[in-house]
Coordinates of C-alpha atoms (C1' of nucleotides) in Angstrom, one line a residue:
Chain A
M145 CA 0.8 21.8 -9.8
D146 CA 3.6 20.9 -12.2
A147 CA 4.4 17.3 -13.2
S148 CA 8.1 18.3 -13.3
L149 CA 8.2 18.7 -9.7
L150 CA 9.0 15.0 -9.4
T151 CA 11.8 13.4 -11.0
V152 CA 12.2 9.7 -11.8
Q153 CA 15.1 7.5 -12.9
P154 CA 13.5 4.3 -14.6
A155 CA 16.8 2.6 -14.9
A156 CA 17.7 2.9 -11.1
P157 CA 17.4 -0.2 -9.1
E158 CA 14.9 1.5 -6.6
P159 CA 11.2 0.8 -7.9
I160 CA 9.9 3.9 -9.4
Y161 CA 6.8 4.0 -7.3
R162 CA 9.0 4.1 -4.2
Q163 CA 11.3 7.0 -5.7
I164 CA 8.0 8.9 -5.8
V165 CA 7.0 8.2 -2.5
E166 CA 10.2 9.1 -0.8
Q167 CA 10.5 12.3 -2.9
L168 CA 6.9 13.3 -1.6
R169 CA 8.0 12.6 1.8
R170 CA 11.1 14.9 1.7
L171 CA 9.3 17.6 -0.5
I172 CA 6.6 17.7 2.3
A173 CA 9.0 17.7 5.1
G174 CA 11.0 20.5 3.4
G175 CA 8.0 22.6 2.9
Q176 CA 8.2 22.6 -0.9
L177 CA 4.8 21.0 -0.8
A178 CA 2.6 22.6 1.8
A179 CA -0.7 21.3 3.3
G180 CA -3.4 21.8 0.9
D181 CA -1.2 22.0 -2.2
S182 CA -2.7 19.9 -4.9
L183 CA -0.5 17.4 -6.7
P184 CA 0.0 16.8 -10.5
S185 CA -2.6 14.2 -11.7
V186 CA -1.6 10.7 -12.1
R187 CA -2.0 11.0 -15.8
D188 CA 0.2 14.2 -15.9
V189 CA 3.0 12.6 -14.1
A190 CA 2.7 9.4 -16.0
G191 CA 2.7 11.2 -19.3
F192 CA 5.6 13.7 -18.3
H193 CA 7.8 10.9 -17.4
A194 CA 6.6 8.2 -19.9
I195 CA 5.7 5.9 -17.2
N196 CA 2.6 3.9 -16.5
P197 CA -0.2 5.7 -14.8
M198 CA -0.6 2.7 -12.4
T199 CA 2.9 3.2 -11.1
V200 CA 2.2 6.7 -10.2
S201 CA -1.3 5.7 -8.7
R202 CA 0.5 3.1 -6.6
A203 CA 2.9 5.9 -5.3
Y204 CA 0.0 8.1 -4.6
G205 CA -2.0 5.4 -2.8
I206 CA 0.9 4.5 -0.5
A207 CA 1.5 8.2 0.3
E208 CA -2.1 8.5 1.1
S209 CA -2.0 5.5 3.3
E210 CA 0.9 6.8 5.1
G211 CA -1.0 10.2 5.9
L212 CA 1.1 12.3 3.6
L213 CA -1.6 13.0 1.0
E214 CA -5.4 13.1 1.1
R215 CA -7.8 12.1 -1.8
Q216 CA -10.4 14.7 -2.7
R217 CA -13.0 12.8 -4.5
G218 CA -13.2 13.8 -8.1
K219 CA -10.8 16.5 -7.6
G220 CA -7.4 14.7 -7.1
M221 CA -4.8 14.4 -4.4
V222 CA -3.7 17.2 -2.2
V223 CA -1.0 17.4 0.7
A224 CA -2.6 16.2 4.0
G225 CA -3.5 19.0 6.5
T226 CA -1.6 17.3 9.3
H227 CA 1.6 18.6 7.9
K228 CA 1.0 22.1 8.6
T229 CA 4.3 23.5 8.6
T230 CA 7.7 22.8 7.4
Q231 CA 9.5 20.6 9.8
A232 CA 12.3 21.6 12.0
A233 CA 15.7 21.3 10.3
S234 CA 16.7 18.8 12.9
H235 CA 13.9 16.5 12.1
R236 CA 14.6 16.8 8.4
L237 CA 18.3 16.1 9.0
A238 CA 17.2 12.8 10.8
L239 CA 15.6 11.7 7.5
L240 CA 19.0 11.6 6.0
E241 CA 20.6 9.7 8.8
P242 CA 20.4 6.3 7.3
Q243 CA 22.1 7.5 4.0
L244 CA 24.7 9.4 6.1
Q245 CA 25.5 6.1 8.1
A246 CA 25.8 4.0 4.9
L247 CA 28.2 6.5 3.5
V248 CA 30.3 6.2 6.5
R249 CA 30.3 2.7 6.4
Q250 CA 31.3 2.6 2.9
T251 CA 34.0 5.3 3.4
R252 CA 35.6 3.0 6.0
E253 CA 35.3 -0.1 3.7
L254 CA 37.2 2.0 1.2
E255 CA 39.8 3.0 3.7
L256 CA 39.3 6.6 2.7
P257 CA 40.1 9.4 5.0
A258 CA 37.2 11.8 6.0
E259 CA 38.8 14.8 4.2
P260 CA 38.3 14.0 0.5
V261 CA 34.8 12.7 1.0
L262 CA 33.7 16.0 2.9
R263 CA 35.4 18.1 0.3
R264 CA 33.8 16.4 -2.6
L265 CA 30.5 16.7 -0.9
T266 CA 31.0 20.3 0.0
K267 CA 31.6 21.0 -3.7
L268 CA 28.5 19.2 -4.9
L269 CA 26.5 20.9 -2.3
G270 CA 27.6 24.3 -3.3
E271 CA 26.9 24.0 -7.0
Chain B
M279 CA 39.8 -14.9 6.7
D280 CA 37.0 -14.2 9.0
A281 CA 33.2 -14.4 8.1
S282 CA 32.7 -11.3 10.3
L283 CA 34.5 -9.1 7.8
L284 CA 31.3 -8.9 5.9
T285 CA 28.3 -7.3 7.5
V286 CA 24.8 -8.2 6.2
Q287 CA 21.4 -6.7 6.9
P288 CA 18.6 -9.2 5.9
A289 CA 16.0 -6.8 6.7
A290 CA 17.4 -3.9 4.4
P291 CA 15.6 -3.4 1.0
E292 CA 18.8 -4.0 -0.9
P293 CA 19.3 -7.6 -1.8
I294 CA 21.7 -9.5 0.4
Y295 CA 23.8 -10.7 -2.5
R296 CA 24.4 -7.3 -3.8
Q297 CA 25.2 -6.1 -0.3
I298 CA 28.1 -8.5 -0.4
V299 CA 29.3 -8.0 -3.8
E300 CA 29.5 -4.3 -3.1
Q301 CA 31.2 -4.7 0.0
L302 CA 33.8 -6.8 -1.6
R303 CA 34.3 -4.3 -4.3
R304 CA 35.1 -1.7 -1.8
L305 CA 37.2 -3.8 0.7
I306 CA 39.4 -4.9 -2.4
A307 CA 39.6 -1.4 -3.6
G308 CA 40.5 -0.1 -0.1
G309 CA 43.1 -2.8 0.4
Q310 CA 41.6 -4.5 3.3
L311 CA 41.5 -7.6 1.0
A312 CA 44.7 -7.8 -1.0
A313 CA 45.4 -9.9 -3.9
G314 CA 45.8 -13.6 -2.9
D315 CA 43.8 -13.2 0.4
S316 CA 41.5 -16.1 0.8
L317 CA 37.8 -15.4 1.5
P318 CA 35.6 -17.1 4.2
S319 CA 33.7 -20.2 2.9
V320 CA 30.4 -19.8 1.7
R321 CA 29.3 -22.0 4.5
D322 CA 31.0 -19.8 7.2
V323 CA 29.5 -16.7 5.9
A324 CA 26.1 -18.3 5.6
G325 CA 26.3 -19.7 9.0
F326 CA 27.5 -16.6 10.7
H327 CA 24.9 -14.4 9.2
A328 CA 22.2 -17.0 9.3
I329 CA 21.4 -16.5 5.6
N330 CA 21.1 -18.9 2.7
P331 CA 24.4 -20.4 1.4
M332 CA 23.0 -19.9 -2.1
T333 CA 22.8 -16.2 -1.5
V334 CA 26.6 -16.1 -0.6
S335 CA 27.3 -18.3 -3.4
R336 CA 25.7 -16.1 -5.7
A337 CA 27.5 -13.0 -4.5
Y338 CA 30.8 -14.8 -5.0
G339 CA 29.8 -16.0 -8.4
I340 CA 29.0 -12.5 -9.5
A341 CA 32.4 -11.1 -7.9
E342 CA 34.1 -13.8 -9.8
S343 CA 32.6 -12.8 -13.0
E344 CA 33.6 -9.1 -12.4
G345 CA 37.2 -10.3 -11.9
L346 CA 37.2 -9.4 -8.2
L347 CA 37.7 -13.0 -7.0
E348 CA 39.2 -16.1 -8.4
R349 CA 38.2 -19.7 -7.7
Q350 CA 41.4 -21.7 -6.5
R351 CA 41.0 -25.4 -6.5
G352 CA 41.1 -26.7 -2.9
K353 CA 41.6 -23.4 -1.4
G354 CA 38.2 -21.8 -2.2
M355 CA 37.8 -18.1 -3.3
V356 CA 40.8 -15.8 -3.2
V357 CA 41.1 -12.1 -4.2
A358 CA 42.2 -12.0 -7.8
G359 CA 45.7 -11.1 -8.6
T360 CA 44.8 -8.3 -11.0
H361 CA 44.1 -6.2 -8.0
K362 CA 47.7 -6.0 -6.9
T363 CA 47.6 -2.9 -4.9
T364 CA 45.3 -0.6 -3.3
Q365 CA 43.7 1.8 -5.8
A366 CA 44.4 5.6 -5.9
A367 CA 42.4 7.5 -3.5
S368 CA 40.7 9.4 -6.3
H369 CA 39.6 6.3 -7.9
R370 CA 38.3 5.1 -4.6
L371 CA 36.4 8.4 -4.1
A372 CA 34.8 7.8 -7.5
L373 CA 33.1 4.7 -6.1
L374 CA 31.3 6.9 -3.6
E375 CA 30.1 9.4 -6.3
P376 CA 26.6 8.0 -6.9
Q377 CA 25.8 8.0 -3.2
L378 CA 27.1 11.5 -2.9
Q379 CA 24.9 12.7 -5.7
A380 CA 21.8 11.1 -4.4
L381 CA 22.6 12.6 -0.9
V382 CA 23.0 16.0 -2.6
R383 CA 19.6 15.7 -4.3
Q384 CA 17.8 14.6 -1.1
T385 CA 19.3 17.5 0.7
R386 CA 17.9 19.8 -1.8
E387 CA 14.5 18.3 -1.7
L388 CA 14.6 18.7 2.1
E389 CA 15.6 22.3 1.6
L390 CA 18.4 21.7 4.0
P391 CA 21.4 24.1 3.9
A392 CA 24.7 22.5 3.4
E393 CA 26.1 23.1 6.8
P394 CA 24.2 20.9 9.2
V395 CA 24.6 17.9 6.7
L396 CA 28.3 18.5 6.5
R397 CA 28.6 18.8 10.2
R398 CA 26.7 15.8 10.8
L399 CA 28.8 13.7 8.4
T400 CA 31.9 15.0 9.8
K401 CA 30.9 13.9 13.3
L402 CA 30.0 10.5 12.2
L403 CA 33.2 10.1 10.1
G404 CA 35.2 11.2 13.2
E405 CA 33.7 8.5 15.5
Chain C
M10 CA -1.5 -23.4 4.1
D11 CA -4.5 -23.8 2.1
A12 CA -5.8 -21.4 -0.4
S13 CA -9.3 -22.0 0.6
L14 CA -8.7 -20.2 3.8
L15 CA -9.5 -17.0 2.1
T16 CA -13.0 -16.3 0.5
V17 CA -13.5 -13.8 -2.2
Q18 CA -16.6 -12.4 -3.9
P19 CA -15.6 -10.9 -7.1
A20 CA -19.0 -9.4 -7.7
A21 CA -19.1 -7.5 -4.4
P22 CA -18.7 -3.7 -4.4
E23 CA -15.8 -3.9 -2.0
P24 CA -12.5 -4.4 -3.9
I25 CA -11.1 -7.9 -4.0
Y26 CA -7.7 -6.9 -2.5
R27 CA -9.3 -5.2 0.4
Q28 CA -11.6 -8.1 1.1
I29 CA -8.5 -10.1 1.4
V30 CA -6.7 -7.6 3.7
E31 CA -9.7 -7.4 6.0
Q32 CA -10.0 -11.2 6.3
L33 CA -6.5 -11.5 7.1
R34 CA -6.8 -8.8 9.9
R35 CA -9.7 -10.8 11.3
L36 CA -8.3 -14.2 10.9
I37 CA -5.1 -13.2 12.7
A38 CA -6.9 -11.4 15.5
G39 CA -9.1 -14.5 16.0
G40 CA -6.1 -16.8 16.0
Q41 CA -7.0 -18.9 13.0
L42 CA -3.7 -17.6 11.7
A43 CA -1.0 -17.5 14.3
A44 CA 2.4 -15.8 14.4
G45 CA 4.8 -17.7 12.1
D46 CA 2.1 -19.4 10.0
S47 CA 2.8 -19.1 6.3
L48 CA 0.3 -18.1 3.9
P49 CA -0.9 -19.6 0.7
S50 CA 1.3 -18.3 -2.1
V51 CA 0.1 -15.4 -4.3
R52 CA -0.2 -17.9 -7.1
D53 CA -2.3 -20.5 -5.2
V54 CA -4.7 -18.0 -4.0
A55 CA -5.1 -16.3 -7.4
G56 CA -5.4 -19.6 -9.1
F57 CA -7.9 -21.0 -6.7
H58 CA -10.2 -18.0 -6.9
A59 CA -9.4 -17.4 -10.6
I60 CA -8.4 -13.8 -10.1
N61 CA -5.1 -12.0 -11.0
P62 CA -2.0 -12.8 -9.0
M63 CA -1.4 -9.0 -8.8
T64 CA -4.6 -8.5 -6.9
V65 CA -3.5 -11.0 -4.3
S66 CA 0.0 -9.5 -4.2
R67 CA -1.5 -6.1 -3.5
A68 CA -3.4 -7.3 -0.7
Y69 CA -0.4 -9.3 0.8
G70 CA 1.7 -6.0 0.3
I71 CA -0.8 -3.9 2.2
A72 CA -1.0 -6.4 5.0
E73 CA 2.7 -6.3 5.2
S74 CA 2.8 -2.7 5.4
E75 CA 0.4 -2.8 8.1
G76 CA 2.6 -5.0 10.2
L77 CA 0.2 -8.0 9.8
L78 CA 2.5 -10.1 7.6
E79 CA 6.3 -10.5 7.1
R80 CA 8.0 -11.4 3.8
Q81 CA 10.4 -14.2 4.1
R82 CA 12.7 -13.6 1.1
G83 CA 12.3 -16.5 -1.3
K84 CA 9.9 -18.3 1.0
G85 CA 6.8 -16.4 0.9
M86 CA 4.7 -14.5 3.4
V87 CA 4.2 -15.4 7.2
V88 CA 2.1 -13.9 9.8
A89 CA 4.1 -11.3 11.6
G90 CA 5.7 -12.2 15.1
T91 CA 4.2 -9.2 16.7
H92 CA 0.8 -10.8 16.9
K93 CA 2.0 -13.5 19.5
T94 CA -1.3 -14.5 20.6
T95 CA -5.1 -14.6 19.9
Q96 CA -6.2 -11.1 20.9
A97 CA -8.7 -10.7 23.9
A98 CA -12.4 -11.2 23.0
S99 CA -13.1 -7.5 24.0
H100 CA -10.7 -6.4 21.4
R101 CA -12.0 -8.7 18.8
L102 CA -15.3 -7.4 19.4
A103 CA -14.3 -3.9 18.9
L104 CA -13.4 -4.9 15.3
L105 CA -17.2 -5.4 14.8
E106 CA -18.2 -2.2 16.3
P107 CA -18.5 -0.2 13.0
Q108 CA -20.5 -2.8 11.5
L109 CA -22.8 -3.1 14.5
Q110 CA -23.4 0.7 14.5
A111 CA -24.1 0.6 10.9
L112 CA -26.6 -2.2 11.4
V113 CA -28.4 -0.3 14.3
R114 CA -28.5 2.8 12.1
Q115 CA -30.1 0.9 9.3
T116 CA -32.7 -0.9 11.6
R117 CA -33.9 2.6 12.7
E118 CA -34.2 3.8 9.3
L119 CA -36.3 0.7 8.5
E120 CA -38.3 1.6 11.8
L121 CA -37.8 -2.1 12.8
P122 CA -38.1 -3.1 16.4
A123 CA -35.0 -4.8 18.0
E124 CA -36.5 -8.2 18.4
P125 CA -36.8 -9.5 14.9
V126 CA -33.2 -8.4 14.0
L127 CA -31.8 -10.0 17.1
R128 CA -33.9 -13.2 16.5
R129 CA -32.7 -13.3 12.9
L130 CA -29.0 -12.9 13.9
T131 CA -29.3 -15.4 16.6
K132 CA -30.5 -18.0 14.2
L133 CA -27.7 -17.2 11.6
L134 CA -25.0 -17.4 14.3
G135 CA -26.3 -20.7 15.5
E136 CA -26.2 -22.5 12.2
Chain D
M55 CA -38.8 18.0 4.2
D56 CA -35.7 18.6 6.1
A57 CA -32.1 18.2 4.6
S58 CA -31.2 16.7 8.0
L59 CA -33.2 13.6 7.5
L60 CA -30.3 12.2 5.5
T61 CA -27.0 11.5 7.1
V62 CA -23.7 11.5 5.0
Q63 CA -20.3 10.5 5.7
P64 CA -17.8 11.9 3.1
A65 CA -15.0 10.2 4.5
A66 CA -16.5 6.7 4.4
P67 CA -15.3 4.1 1.6
E68 CA -18.9 3.8 0.5
P69 CA -19.6 6.4 -2.2
I70 CA -21.8 9.2 -1.0
Y71 CA -24.4 8.8 -3.7
R72 CA -24.9 5.2 -2.7
Q73 CA -25.2 6.2 0.9
I74 CA -28.1 8.4 0.0
V75 CA -29.8 5.9 -2.2
E76 CA -29.8 3.2 0.3
Q77 CA -31.0 5.4 3.1
L78 CA -33.8 6.5 0.9
R79 CA -34.7 2.8 0.2
R80 CA -34.8 2.2 3.9
L81 CA -36.6 5.3 4.9
I82 CA -39.3 4.5 2.4
A83 CA -39.7 1.0 3.5
G84 CA -39.9 1.9 6.9
G85 CA -42.6 4.6 6.3
Q86 CA -40.7 7.4 7.5
L87 CA -41.0 8.8 4.0
A88 CA -44.5 8.0 2.7
A89 CA -46.0 8.2 -0.7
G90 CA -46.3 11.8 -1.8
D91 CA -43.8 13.3 0.7
S92 CA -41.6 15.8 -1.0
L93 CA -37.8 15.5 -0.6
P94 CA -35.4 18.3 0.3
S95 CA -34.0 20.0 -2.8
V96 CA -30.8 18.9 -4.2
R97 CA -29.5 22.3 -3.3
D98 CA -30.5 22.0 0.4
V99 CA -29.1 18.5 0.9
A100 CA -25.9 19.5 -1.0
G101 CA -25.5 22.8 1.1
F102 CA -26.3 21.1 4.4
H103 CA -23.9 18.4 4.2
A104 CA -21.2 20.2 2.2
I105 CA -21.1 18.0 -0.8
N106 CA -21.3 18.4 -4.4
P107 CA -24.9 19.0 -5.9
M108 CA -24.3 16.7 -8.8
T109 CA -23.7 13.9 -6.2
V110 CA -27.1 14.5 -4.7
S111 CA -28.7 14.8 -8.0
R112 CA -27.1 11.4 -9.1
A113 CA -28.5 9.8 -6.1
Y114 CA -32.1 11.1 -6.7
G115 CA -31.8 10.1 -10.4
I116 CA -31.0 6.5 -9.4
A117 CA -33.7 6.4 -6.8
E118 CA -36.2 7.7 -9.4
S119 CA -35.0 5.1 -12.0
E120 CA -35.6 2.5 -9.2
G121 CA -39.2 3.7 -8.9
L122 CA -38.7 5.1 -5.3
L123 CA -39.1 8.7 -6.2
E124 CA -41.0 10.7 -8.8
R125 CA -40.2 14.0 -10.3
Q126 CA -43.1 16.4 -10.0
R127 CA -42.9 19.5 -12.1
G128 CA -42.6 22.5 -10.1
K129 CA -42.5 20.5 -6.7
G130 CA -39.3 18.6 -7.1
M131 CA -38.9 15.1 -5.9
V132 CA -41.7 13.2 -4.2
V133 CA -41.8 9.8 -2.8
A134 CA -43.5 7.6 -5.6
G135 CA -47.0 6.6 -5.1
T136 CA -46.4 3.0 -5.8
H137 CA -45.1 2.7 -2.2
K138 CA -48.6 3.3 -0.6
T139 CA -47.9 1.9 2.8
T140 CA -45.2 0.9 5.1
Q141 CA -43.9 -2.5 4.0
A142 CA -44.4 -5.5 6.1
A143 CA -41.6 -6.2 8.8
S144 CA -40.6 -9.4 7.2
H145 CA -40.0 -7.5 3.9
R146 CA -38.0 -4.9 5.8
L147 CA -36.0 -7.4 7.7
A148 CA -34.9 -8.9 4.4
L149 CA -33.3 -5.7 3.5
L150 CA -31.0 -6.3 6.4
E151 CA -30.2 -9.9 5.3
P152 CA -26.8 -9.2 3.4
Q153 CA -25.6 -7.0 6.3
L154 CA -26.5 -9.8 8.8
Q155 CA -24.8 -12.5 6.8
A156 CA -21.5 -10.4 6.4
L157 CA -21.6 -9.8 10.3
V158 CA -22.0 -13.6 10.9
R159 CA -19.1 -14.4 8.4
Q160 CA -16.9 -11.9 10.2
T161 CA -17.9 -13.0 13.8
R162 CA -16.7 -16.4 12.5
E163 CA -13.5 -15.2 11.2
L164 CA -12.8 -13.6 14.7
E165 CA -13.5 -16.8 16.3
L166 CA -16.0 -15.0 18.4
P167 CA -19.0 -16.7 20.2
A168 CA -22.4 -15.5 19.4
E169 CA -23.2 -14.2 22.9
P170 CA -21.0 -11.1 23.2
V171 CA -22.0 -10.1 19.6
L172 CA -25.6 -10.3 20.4
R173 CA -25.2 -8.7 23.8
R174 CA -23.4 -5.6 22.2
L175 CA -26.1 -5.4 19.4
T176 CA -28.9 -5.5 22.0
K177 CA -27.3 -2.6 24.0
L178 CA -26.9 -0.6 21.0
L179 CA -30.4 -1.2 19.7
G180 CA -31.7 -0.2 23.1
E181 CA -30.1 3.1 23.5
Chain E
dG280 C1' -11.9 16.0 -15.5
dT281 C1' -10.0 13.1 -11.2
dG282 C1' -8.5 8.3 -9.1
dG283 C1' -9.3 3.0 -8.6
dT284 C1' -9.6 -1.6 -9.9
dC285 C1' -8.6 -5.5 -12.5
dT286 C1' -6.6 -8.2 -16.1
dA287 C1' -3.0 -10.6 -19.0
dG288 C1' 1.3 -11.1 -19.5
dA289 C1' 6.2 -10.0 -19.6
dC290 C1' 10.3 -10.0 -16.9
dC291 C1' 13.1 -9.5 -12.8
dA292 C1' 15.0 -10.4 -8.1
dC293 C1' 15.6 -13.6 -4.5
dG294 C1' 16.7 -18.1 -2.4
Chain F
dG215 C1' 9.9 -22.4 -6.1
dT216 C1' 8.6 -17.4 -3.9
dG217 C1' 7.1 -12.3 -4.4
dG218 C1' 7.9 -7.7 -7.0
dT219 C1' 7.6 -4.4 -10.8
dC220 C1' 6.0 -2.6 -14.7
dT221 C1' 3.2 -2.2 -18.9
dA222 C1' -0.9 -1.7 -22.0
dG223 C1' -5.5 -1.2 -21.8
dA224 C1' -10.1 -1.8 -20.3
dC225 C1' -13.7 -0.3 -17.4
dC226 C1' -15.6 1.7 -13.3
dA227 C1' -16.6 5.2 -9.7
dC228 C1' -16.8 9.8 -8.5
dA229 C1' -17.7 15.0 -8.8

DNA sequence: GTGGTCTAGACCACG
DNA sequence: GTGGTCTAGACCACA
């Protein structure tokens, strides 16, 4: 499993460990990480992104306590078996709902009409 | 100026003071707050949303240091005169760019096609 | 809230942060910590037991993610409101079931009859 | 000697090797394993419980260094001769003391009276 | 090799 | 004052 699977933005306001947890949630929901897949080791991820191993370990630990990952003693972390298949698109879309609602609120605060926002998003999604 | 202009979610992970600053930025860019408009007092906002006055004060202070607001003796805070008019739509759209990019990244991690996301957003924007 | 409420055994095999989490679970279930009670600060607990603040913070964080505690921004941690009352004795007894089962297994491995074990436990509980 | 003598819970927080060592300690103290008895081979135990042979080997090694077991060429591990007889009940009871003390502490944290705990334990021991 | 725990200490975010 | 995040590094537990 490749450490480059995860992306990390150390400068973002969102803490690194949470960035990782949330990416894992989406990658598993989307099926890019399937049940049984093993994850890059804590040390690999930390080395690749030049962050502290403990930060990665913390993310993995939270993901484990959420039931996303399982620890295989001595071998590393794997995607938990409960997530047998890629989740339905409707369920995956639901994971974006909070972000979509925030976007709508902000669009309104900016008094922007819907069209330019949708046009811009269409363009970005198409690239 | 009504304290209900601002919305605040104390339970959100984003700090309250930053929620306020960013809303002010957008409301001013969108023209809902025009140059010279006076803002609700720190006390009113804090009382209305049941948050700490110091938090509101801090948000106002940051907005002032960004040049969004000005302190007028005896009148409290008012929208700064530099923001004479509503900004151009293209400039306002630019303020959404980071959120749009994050949305695109998350859509890809979820392996979602563009259509359902755009459809959902269209619906929310139309309500 | 007194830092001496929690006891910690740094030499025990069980990690300190988990000792704390499990104590919190029992103290809340037993009603010694009621909803809304505030907890000793991370720094107080760490200082009192001569352990690292991060270790305490980690325990509090886990307890929060389990819904036992709530964070009051800027004020510290309080017992979550969901735990309105002391739980029924039967429910509290259930929390001891794993330990009781382990004790029974060990008693059998030692080929000990029930009486001396019960007698010893009775004595310890009565002190 | 049957591999099913030992029970192992790979999912438990307690490390597997320690589960084995402590069981051996109790089985020998209780006389279920007598001096000279031979133990199931590392391979058998590992195969039976689907755990890593190295884990079993490590447990046996620790038990040997504690003087519980002896390595006999060609015969594998046997119970050491120093443990000629079943130990006195009082000595065996002492092996349970830490668990009993932990149980008492937890009972108090749960604010449980002694009776229900003793009743439940009596029931479990009688089954 | 894997992950886990803890420390000491810096610095930030929040109220 | 509160808790949160991250680091660097030591050391342990496990397979």
